[in-house]
PDB file of C-alpha atoms and ligand atoms in Angstrom:
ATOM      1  CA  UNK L   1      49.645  42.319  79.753  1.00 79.00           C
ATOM      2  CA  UNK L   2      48.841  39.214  81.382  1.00 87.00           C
ATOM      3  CA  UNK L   3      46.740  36.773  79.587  1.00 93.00           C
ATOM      4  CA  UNK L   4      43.693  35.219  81.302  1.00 95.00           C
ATOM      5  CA  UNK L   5      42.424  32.249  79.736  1.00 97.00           C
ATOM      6  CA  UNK L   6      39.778  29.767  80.467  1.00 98.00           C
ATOM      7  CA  UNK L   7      40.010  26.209  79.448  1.00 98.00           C
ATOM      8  CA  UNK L   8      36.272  24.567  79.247  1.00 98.00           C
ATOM      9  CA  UNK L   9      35.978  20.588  79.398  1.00 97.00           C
ATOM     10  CA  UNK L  10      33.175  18.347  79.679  1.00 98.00           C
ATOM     11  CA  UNK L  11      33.360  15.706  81.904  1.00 96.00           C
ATOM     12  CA  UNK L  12      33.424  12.277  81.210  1.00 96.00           C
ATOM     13  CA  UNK L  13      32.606  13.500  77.246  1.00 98.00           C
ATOM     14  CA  UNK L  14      31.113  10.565  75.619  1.00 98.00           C
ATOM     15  CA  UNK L  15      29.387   9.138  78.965  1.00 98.00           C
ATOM     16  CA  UNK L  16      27.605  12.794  79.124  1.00 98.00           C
ATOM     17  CA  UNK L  17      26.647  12.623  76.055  1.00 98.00           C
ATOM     18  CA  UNK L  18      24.924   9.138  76.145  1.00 97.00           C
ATOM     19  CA  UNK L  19      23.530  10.378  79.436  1.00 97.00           C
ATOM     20  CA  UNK L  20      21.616  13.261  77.494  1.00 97.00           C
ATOM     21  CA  UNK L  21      19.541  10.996  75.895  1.00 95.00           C
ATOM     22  CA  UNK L  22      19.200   8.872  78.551  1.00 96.00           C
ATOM     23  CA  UNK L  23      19.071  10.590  82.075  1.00 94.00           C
ATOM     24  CA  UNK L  24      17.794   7.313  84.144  1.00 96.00           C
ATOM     25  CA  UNK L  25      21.706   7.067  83.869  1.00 96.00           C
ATOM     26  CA  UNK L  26      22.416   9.587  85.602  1.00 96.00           C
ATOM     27  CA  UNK L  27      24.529   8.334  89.037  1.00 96.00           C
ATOM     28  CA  UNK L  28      24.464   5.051  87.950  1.00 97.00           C
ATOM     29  CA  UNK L  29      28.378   3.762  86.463  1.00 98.00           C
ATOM     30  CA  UNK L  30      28.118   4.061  82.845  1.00 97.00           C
ATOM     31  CA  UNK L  31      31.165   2.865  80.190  1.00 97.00           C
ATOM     32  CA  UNK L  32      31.325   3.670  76.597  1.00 97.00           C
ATOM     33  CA  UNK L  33      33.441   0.698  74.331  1.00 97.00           C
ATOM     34  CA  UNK L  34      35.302   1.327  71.695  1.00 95.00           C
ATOM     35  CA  UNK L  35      35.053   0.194  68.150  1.00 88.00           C
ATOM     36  CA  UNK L  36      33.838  -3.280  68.310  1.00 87.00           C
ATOM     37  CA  UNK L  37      33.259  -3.079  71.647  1.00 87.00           C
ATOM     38  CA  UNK L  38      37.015  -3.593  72.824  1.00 92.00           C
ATOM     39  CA  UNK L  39      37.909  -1.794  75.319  1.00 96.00           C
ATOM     40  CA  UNK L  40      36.780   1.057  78.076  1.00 97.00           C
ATOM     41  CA  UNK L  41      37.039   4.732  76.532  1.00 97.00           C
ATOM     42  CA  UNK L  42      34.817   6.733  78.555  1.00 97.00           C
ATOM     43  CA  UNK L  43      34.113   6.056  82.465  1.00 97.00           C
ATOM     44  CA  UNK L  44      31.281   7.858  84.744  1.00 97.00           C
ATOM     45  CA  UNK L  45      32.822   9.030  87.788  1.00 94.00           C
ATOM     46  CA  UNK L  46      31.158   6.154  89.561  1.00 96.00           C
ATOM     47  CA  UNK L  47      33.126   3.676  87.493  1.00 97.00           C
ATOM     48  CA  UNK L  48      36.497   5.845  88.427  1.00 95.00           C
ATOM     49  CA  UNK L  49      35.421   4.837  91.822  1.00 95.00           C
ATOM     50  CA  UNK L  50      35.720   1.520  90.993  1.00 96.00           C
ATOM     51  CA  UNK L  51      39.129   1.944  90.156  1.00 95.00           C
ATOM     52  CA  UNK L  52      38.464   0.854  86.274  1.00 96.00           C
ATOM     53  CA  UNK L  53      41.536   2.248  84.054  1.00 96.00           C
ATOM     54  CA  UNK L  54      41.133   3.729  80.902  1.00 95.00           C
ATOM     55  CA  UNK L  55      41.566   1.443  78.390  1.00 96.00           C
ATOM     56  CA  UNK L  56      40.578  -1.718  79.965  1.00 96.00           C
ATOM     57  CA  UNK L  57      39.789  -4.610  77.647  1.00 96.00           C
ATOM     58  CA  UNK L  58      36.018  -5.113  78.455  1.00 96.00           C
ATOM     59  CA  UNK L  59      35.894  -9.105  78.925  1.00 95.00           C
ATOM     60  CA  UNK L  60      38.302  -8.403  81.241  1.00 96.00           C
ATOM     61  CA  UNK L  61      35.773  -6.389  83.708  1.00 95.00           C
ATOM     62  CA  UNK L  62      32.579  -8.489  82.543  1.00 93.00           C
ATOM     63  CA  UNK L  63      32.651 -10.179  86.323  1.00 95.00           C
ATOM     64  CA  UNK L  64      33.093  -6.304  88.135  1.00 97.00           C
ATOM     65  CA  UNK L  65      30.344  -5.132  85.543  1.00 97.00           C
ATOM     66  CA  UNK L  66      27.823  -7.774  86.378  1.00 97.00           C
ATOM     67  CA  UNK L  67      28.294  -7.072  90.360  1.00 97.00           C
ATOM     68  CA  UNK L  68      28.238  -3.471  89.856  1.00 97.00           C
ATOM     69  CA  UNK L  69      25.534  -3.468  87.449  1.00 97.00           C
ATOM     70  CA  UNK L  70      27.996  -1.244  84.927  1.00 97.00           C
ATOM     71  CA  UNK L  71      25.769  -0.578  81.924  1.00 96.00           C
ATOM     72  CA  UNK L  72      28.218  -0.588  78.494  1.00 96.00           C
ATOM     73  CA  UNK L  73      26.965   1.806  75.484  1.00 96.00           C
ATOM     74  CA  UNK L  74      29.226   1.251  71.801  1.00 96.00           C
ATOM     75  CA  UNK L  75      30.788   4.134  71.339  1.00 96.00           C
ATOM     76  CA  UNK L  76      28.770   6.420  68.619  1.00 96.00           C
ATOM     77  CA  UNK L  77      30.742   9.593  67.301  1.00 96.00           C
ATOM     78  CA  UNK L  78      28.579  11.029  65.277  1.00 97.00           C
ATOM     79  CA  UNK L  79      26.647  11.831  68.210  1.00 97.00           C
ATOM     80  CA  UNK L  80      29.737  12.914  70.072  1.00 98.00           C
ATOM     81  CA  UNK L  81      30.741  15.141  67.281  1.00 98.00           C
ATOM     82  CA  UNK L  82      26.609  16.827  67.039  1.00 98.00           C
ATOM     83  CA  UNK L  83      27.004  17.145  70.724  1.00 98.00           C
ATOM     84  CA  UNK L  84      30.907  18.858  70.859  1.00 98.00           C
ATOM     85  CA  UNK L  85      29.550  21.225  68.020  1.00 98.00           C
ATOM     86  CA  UNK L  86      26.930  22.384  70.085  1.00 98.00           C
ATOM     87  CA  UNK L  87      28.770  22.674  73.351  1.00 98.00           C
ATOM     88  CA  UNK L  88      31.729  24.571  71.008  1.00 98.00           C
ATOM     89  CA  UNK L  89      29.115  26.756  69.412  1.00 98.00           C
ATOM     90  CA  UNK L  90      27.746  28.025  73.225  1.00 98.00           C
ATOM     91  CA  UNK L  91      31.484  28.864  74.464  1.00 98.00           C
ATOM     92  CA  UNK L  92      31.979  30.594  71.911  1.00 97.00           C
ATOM     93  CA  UNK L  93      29.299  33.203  72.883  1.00 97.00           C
ATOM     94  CA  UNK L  94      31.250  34.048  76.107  1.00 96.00           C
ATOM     95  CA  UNK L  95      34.897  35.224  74.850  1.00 94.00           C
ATOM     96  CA  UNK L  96      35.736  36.908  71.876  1.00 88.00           C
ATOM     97  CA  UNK L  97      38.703  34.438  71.048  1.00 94.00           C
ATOM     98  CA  UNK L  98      37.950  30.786  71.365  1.00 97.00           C
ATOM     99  CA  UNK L  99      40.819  28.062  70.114  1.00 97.00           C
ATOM    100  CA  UNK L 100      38.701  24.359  70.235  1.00 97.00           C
ATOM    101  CA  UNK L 101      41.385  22.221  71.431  1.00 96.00           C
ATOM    102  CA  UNK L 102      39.581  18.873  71.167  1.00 96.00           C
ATOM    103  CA  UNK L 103      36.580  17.196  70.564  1.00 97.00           C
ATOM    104  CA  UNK L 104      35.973  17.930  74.247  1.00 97.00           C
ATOM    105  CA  UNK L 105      37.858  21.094  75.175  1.00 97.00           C
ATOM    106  CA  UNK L 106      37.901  24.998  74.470  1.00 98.00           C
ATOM    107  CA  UNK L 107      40.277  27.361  75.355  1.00 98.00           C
ATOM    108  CA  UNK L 108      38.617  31.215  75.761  1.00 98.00           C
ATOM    109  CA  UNK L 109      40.772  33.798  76.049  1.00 97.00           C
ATOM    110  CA  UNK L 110      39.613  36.470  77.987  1.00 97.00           C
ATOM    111  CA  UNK L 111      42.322  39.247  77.927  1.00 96.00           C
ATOM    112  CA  UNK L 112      40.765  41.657  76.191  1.00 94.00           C
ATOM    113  CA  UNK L 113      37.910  41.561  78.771  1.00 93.00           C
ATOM    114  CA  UNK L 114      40.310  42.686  82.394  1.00 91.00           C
ATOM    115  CA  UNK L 115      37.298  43.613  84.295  1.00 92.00           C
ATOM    116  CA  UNK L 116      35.380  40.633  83.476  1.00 94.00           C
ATOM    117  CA  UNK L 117      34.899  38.263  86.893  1.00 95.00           C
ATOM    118  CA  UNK L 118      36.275  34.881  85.650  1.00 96.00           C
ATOM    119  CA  UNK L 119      34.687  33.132  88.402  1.00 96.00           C
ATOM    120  CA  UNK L 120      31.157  33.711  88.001  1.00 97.00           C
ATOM    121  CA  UNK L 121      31.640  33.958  83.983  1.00 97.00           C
ATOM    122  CA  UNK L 122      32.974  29.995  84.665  1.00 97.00           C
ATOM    123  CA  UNK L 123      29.573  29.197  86.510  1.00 97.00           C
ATOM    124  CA  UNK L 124      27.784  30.566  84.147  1.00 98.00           C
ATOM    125  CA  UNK L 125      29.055  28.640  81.274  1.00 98.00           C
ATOM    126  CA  UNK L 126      28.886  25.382  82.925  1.00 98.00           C
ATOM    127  CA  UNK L 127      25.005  26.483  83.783  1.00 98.00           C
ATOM    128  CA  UNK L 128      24.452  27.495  80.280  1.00 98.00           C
ATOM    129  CA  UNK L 129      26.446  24.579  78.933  1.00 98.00           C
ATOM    130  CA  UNK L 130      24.249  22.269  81.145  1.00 98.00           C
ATOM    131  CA  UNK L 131      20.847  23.947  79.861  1.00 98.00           C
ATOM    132  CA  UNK L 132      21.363  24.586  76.331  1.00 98.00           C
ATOM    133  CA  UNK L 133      23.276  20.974  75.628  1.00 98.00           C
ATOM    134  CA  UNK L 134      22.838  18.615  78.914  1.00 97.00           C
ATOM    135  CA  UNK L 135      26.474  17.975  79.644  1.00 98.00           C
ATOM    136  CA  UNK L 136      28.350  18.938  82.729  1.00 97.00           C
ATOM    137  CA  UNK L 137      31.783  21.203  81.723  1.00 98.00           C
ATOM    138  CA  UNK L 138      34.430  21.778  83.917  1.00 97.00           C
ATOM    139  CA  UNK L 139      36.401  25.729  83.846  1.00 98.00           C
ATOM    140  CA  UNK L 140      40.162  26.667  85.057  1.00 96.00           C
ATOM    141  CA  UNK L 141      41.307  29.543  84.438  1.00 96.00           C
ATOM    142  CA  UNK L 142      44.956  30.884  84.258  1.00 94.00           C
ATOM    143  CA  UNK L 143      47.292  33.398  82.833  1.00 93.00           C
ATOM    144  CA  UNK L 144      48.711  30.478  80.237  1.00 94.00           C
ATOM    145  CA  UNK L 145      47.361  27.732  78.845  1.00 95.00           C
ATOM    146  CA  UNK L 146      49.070  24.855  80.822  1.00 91.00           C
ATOM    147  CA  UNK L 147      47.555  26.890  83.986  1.00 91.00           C
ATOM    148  CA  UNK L 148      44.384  26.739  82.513  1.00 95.00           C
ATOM    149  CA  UNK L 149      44.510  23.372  82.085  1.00 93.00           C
ATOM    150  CA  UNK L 150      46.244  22.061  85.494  1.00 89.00           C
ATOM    151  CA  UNK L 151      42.771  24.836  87.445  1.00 91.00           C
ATOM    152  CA  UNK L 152      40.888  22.275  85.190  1.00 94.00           C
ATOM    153  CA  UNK L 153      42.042  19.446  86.704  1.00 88.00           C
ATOM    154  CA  UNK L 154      41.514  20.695  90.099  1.00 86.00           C
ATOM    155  CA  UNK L 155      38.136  21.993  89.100  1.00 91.00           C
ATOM    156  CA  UNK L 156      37.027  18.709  88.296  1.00 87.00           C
ATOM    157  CA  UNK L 157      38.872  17.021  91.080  1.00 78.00           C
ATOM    158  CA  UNK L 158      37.941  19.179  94.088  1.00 76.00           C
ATOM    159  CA  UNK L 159      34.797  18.915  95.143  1.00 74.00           C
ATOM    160  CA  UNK L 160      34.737  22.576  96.875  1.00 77.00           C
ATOM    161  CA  UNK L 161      35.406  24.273  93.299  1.00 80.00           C
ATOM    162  CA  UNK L 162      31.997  23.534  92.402  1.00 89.00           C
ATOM    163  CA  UNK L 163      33.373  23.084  88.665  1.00 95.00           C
ATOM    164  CA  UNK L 164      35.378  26.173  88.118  1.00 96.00           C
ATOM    165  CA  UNK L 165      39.048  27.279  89.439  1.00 93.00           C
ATOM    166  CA  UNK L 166      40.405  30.423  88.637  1.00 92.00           C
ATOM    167  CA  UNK L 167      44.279  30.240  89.792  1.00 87.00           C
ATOM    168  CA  UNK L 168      44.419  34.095  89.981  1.00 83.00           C
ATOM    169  CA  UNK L 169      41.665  33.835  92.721  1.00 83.00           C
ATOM    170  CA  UNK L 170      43.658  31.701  95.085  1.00 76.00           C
ATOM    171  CA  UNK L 171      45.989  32.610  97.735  1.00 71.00           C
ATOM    172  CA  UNK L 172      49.584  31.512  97.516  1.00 68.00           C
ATOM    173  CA  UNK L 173      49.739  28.630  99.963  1.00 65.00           C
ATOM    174  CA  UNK L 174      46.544  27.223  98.547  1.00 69.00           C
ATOM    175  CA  UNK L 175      47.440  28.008  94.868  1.00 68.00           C
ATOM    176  CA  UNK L 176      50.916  25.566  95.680  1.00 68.00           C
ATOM    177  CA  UNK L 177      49.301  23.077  97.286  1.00 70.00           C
ATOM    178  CA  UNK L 178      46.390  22.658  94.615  1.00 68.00           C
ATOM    179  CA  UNK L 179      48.921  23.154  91.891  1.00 68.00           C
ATOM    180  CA  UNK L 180      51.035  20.182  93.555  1.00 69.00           C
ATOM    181  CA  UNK L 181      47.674  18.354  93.449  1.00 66.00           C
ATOM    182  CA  UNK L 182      47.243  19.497  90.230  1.00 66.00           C
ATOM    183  CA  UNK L 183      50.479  18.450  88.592  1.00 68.00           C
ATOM    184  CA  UNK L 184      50.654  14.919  90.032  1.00 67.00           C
ATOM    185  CA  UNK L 185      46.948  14.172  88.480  1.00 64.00           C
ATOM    186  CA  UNK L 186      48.492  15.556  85.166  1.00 62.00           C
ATOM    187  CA  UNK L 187      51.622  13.444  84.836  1.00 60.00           C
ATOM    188  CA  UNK L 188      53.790  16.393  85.405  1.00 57.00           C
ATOM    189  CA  UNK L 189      55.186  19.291  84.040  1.00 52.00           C
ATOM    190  CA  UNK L 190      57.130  17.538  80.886  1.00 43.00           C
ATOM    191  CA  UNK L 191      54.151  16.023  79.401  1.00 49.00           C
ATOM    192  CA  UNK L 192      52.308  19.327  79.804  1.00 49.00           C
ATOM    193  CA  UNK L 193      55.123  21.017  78.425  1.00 45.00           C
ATOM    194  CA  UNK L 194      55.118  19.391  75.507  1.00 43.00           C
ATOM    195  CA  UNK L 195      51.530  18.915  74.739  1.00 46.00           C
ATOM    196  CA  UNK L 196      51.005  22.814  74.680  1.00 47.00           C
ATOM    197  CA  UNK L 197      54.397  23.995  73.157  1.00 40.00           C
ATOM    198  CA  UNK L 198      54.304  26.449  76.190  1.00 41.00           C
ATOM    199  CA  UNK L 199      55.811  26.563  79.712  1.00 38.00           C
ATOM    200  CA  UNK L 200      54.989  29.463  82.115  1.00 40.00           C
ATOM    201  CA  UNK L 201      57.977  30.781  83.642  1.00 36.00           C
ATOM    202  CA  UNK L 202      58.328  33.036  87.063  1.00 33.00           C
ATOM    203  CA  UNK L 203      56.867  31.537  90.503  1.00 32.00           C
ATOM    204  CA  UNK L 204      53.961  29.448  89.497  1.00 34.00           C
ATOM    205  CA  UNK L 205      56.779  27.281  87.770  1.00 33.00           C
ATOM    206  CA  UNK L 206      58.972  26.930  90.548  1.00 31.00           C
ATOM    207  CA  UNK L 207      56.933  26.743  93.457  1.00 30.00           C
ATOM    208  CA  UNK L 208      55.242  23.383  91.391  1.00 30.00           C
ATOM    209  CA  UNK L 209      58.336  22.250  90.367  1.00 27.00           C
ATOM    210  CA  UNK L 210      59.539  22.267  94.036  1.00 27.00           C
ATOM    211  CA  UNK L 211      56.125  21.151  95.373  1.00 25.00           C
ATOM    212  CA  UNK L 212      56.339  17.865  94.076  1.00 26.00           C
ATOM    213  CA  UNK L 213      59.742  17.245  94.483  1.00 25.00           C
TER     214      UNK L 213
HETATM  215 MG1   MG F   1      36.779  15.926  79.106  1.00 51.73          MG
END
């Protein structure tokens, strides 16, 4: 039977979460520091923008912060982890078998549910998600979970997806060219490969594989 499985992620996880307490923030480019204030471990999408890595030291983007009025917040996990409970605790209403992959990230698997429409079961976690919590998730869906995770990525990536990308939806030509865009985003097949312990064989494989050759 072939698996269908969603994988949920909130975007930019620890900036969402200071933005819940603080939506004046919302828009504007927003870091979180790590311990000690060091360096850069969450960035709002307007601070990708900017072209700010992960990682960066912070004194060394005090100049680019002060001309792009970057607001810094110390990193606070206790929050983070109140926050990923709750988020965690909502998915798990929608699929009967939930894995929590991260602090950030759920995997549902909905196989046992075939007649279930994936897409509009996506939007309405991410509306539920939004309501019940405050942050914004992002769905893929796919028959493994490295699929699930690379319709993630173009979820979040494509602005057309509106937040949810279920692979099985998609037309061949479209579903090579988005999982091209996909893989290249993701650092490739290898690293996927090895952070899930899984590799899905058959065409989806090869048609990336050759895509970004
Ligand atoms: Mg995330």
């Amino acid at each position: 039977m072939q698996r269908r499985i969603a994988l949920v992620d909130v975007n930019n996880f620890y900036v969402s979460c200071e933005r819940v307490f603080r939506p004046d923030l919302e828009g504007k480019p927003v870091v979180v520091l790590s311990n000690n204030d060091g360096c850069v471990v969450a960035r709002s999408a307007e601070v990708k923008a900017l072209g700010v890595p992960m990682g960066l030291p912070w004194f060394q983007m005090k100049e680019l912060a002060r001309e792009h009025r970057i607001l810094a917040f110390s990193s606070n996990y206790t929050l983070y982890g109140d926050l990923s409970a709750r988020v965690m605790s909502v998915l798990g209403q929608f699929a009967p078998d939930q894995e929590v992959y991260s602090i950030d990230e759920s995997f549902l698997d909905f196989t046992r549910q075939p007649h279930l429409d994936l897409t509009t079961t996506g939007h309405c976690i991410r509306e539920r998600v939004k309501q019940w919590v405050g942050v914004p998730v992002s769905v893929g869906i796919g028959s493994t979970k490295t699929l699930a995770k690379l319709a993630n990525h173009v979820a979040k990536r494509r602005a057309g997806w509106n937040g949810v990308c279920d692979l099985g939806t998609l037309p061949g030509s479209d579903l090579e060219a988005d999982m091209t865009f996909a893989v290249k985003r993701a650092g490739g097949w290898v690293s996927l490969h090895e952070r899930f312990d899984e590799f899905p064989g058959g065409d989806a494989a090869s048609t990336t594989d050759g895509g970004s050759s």
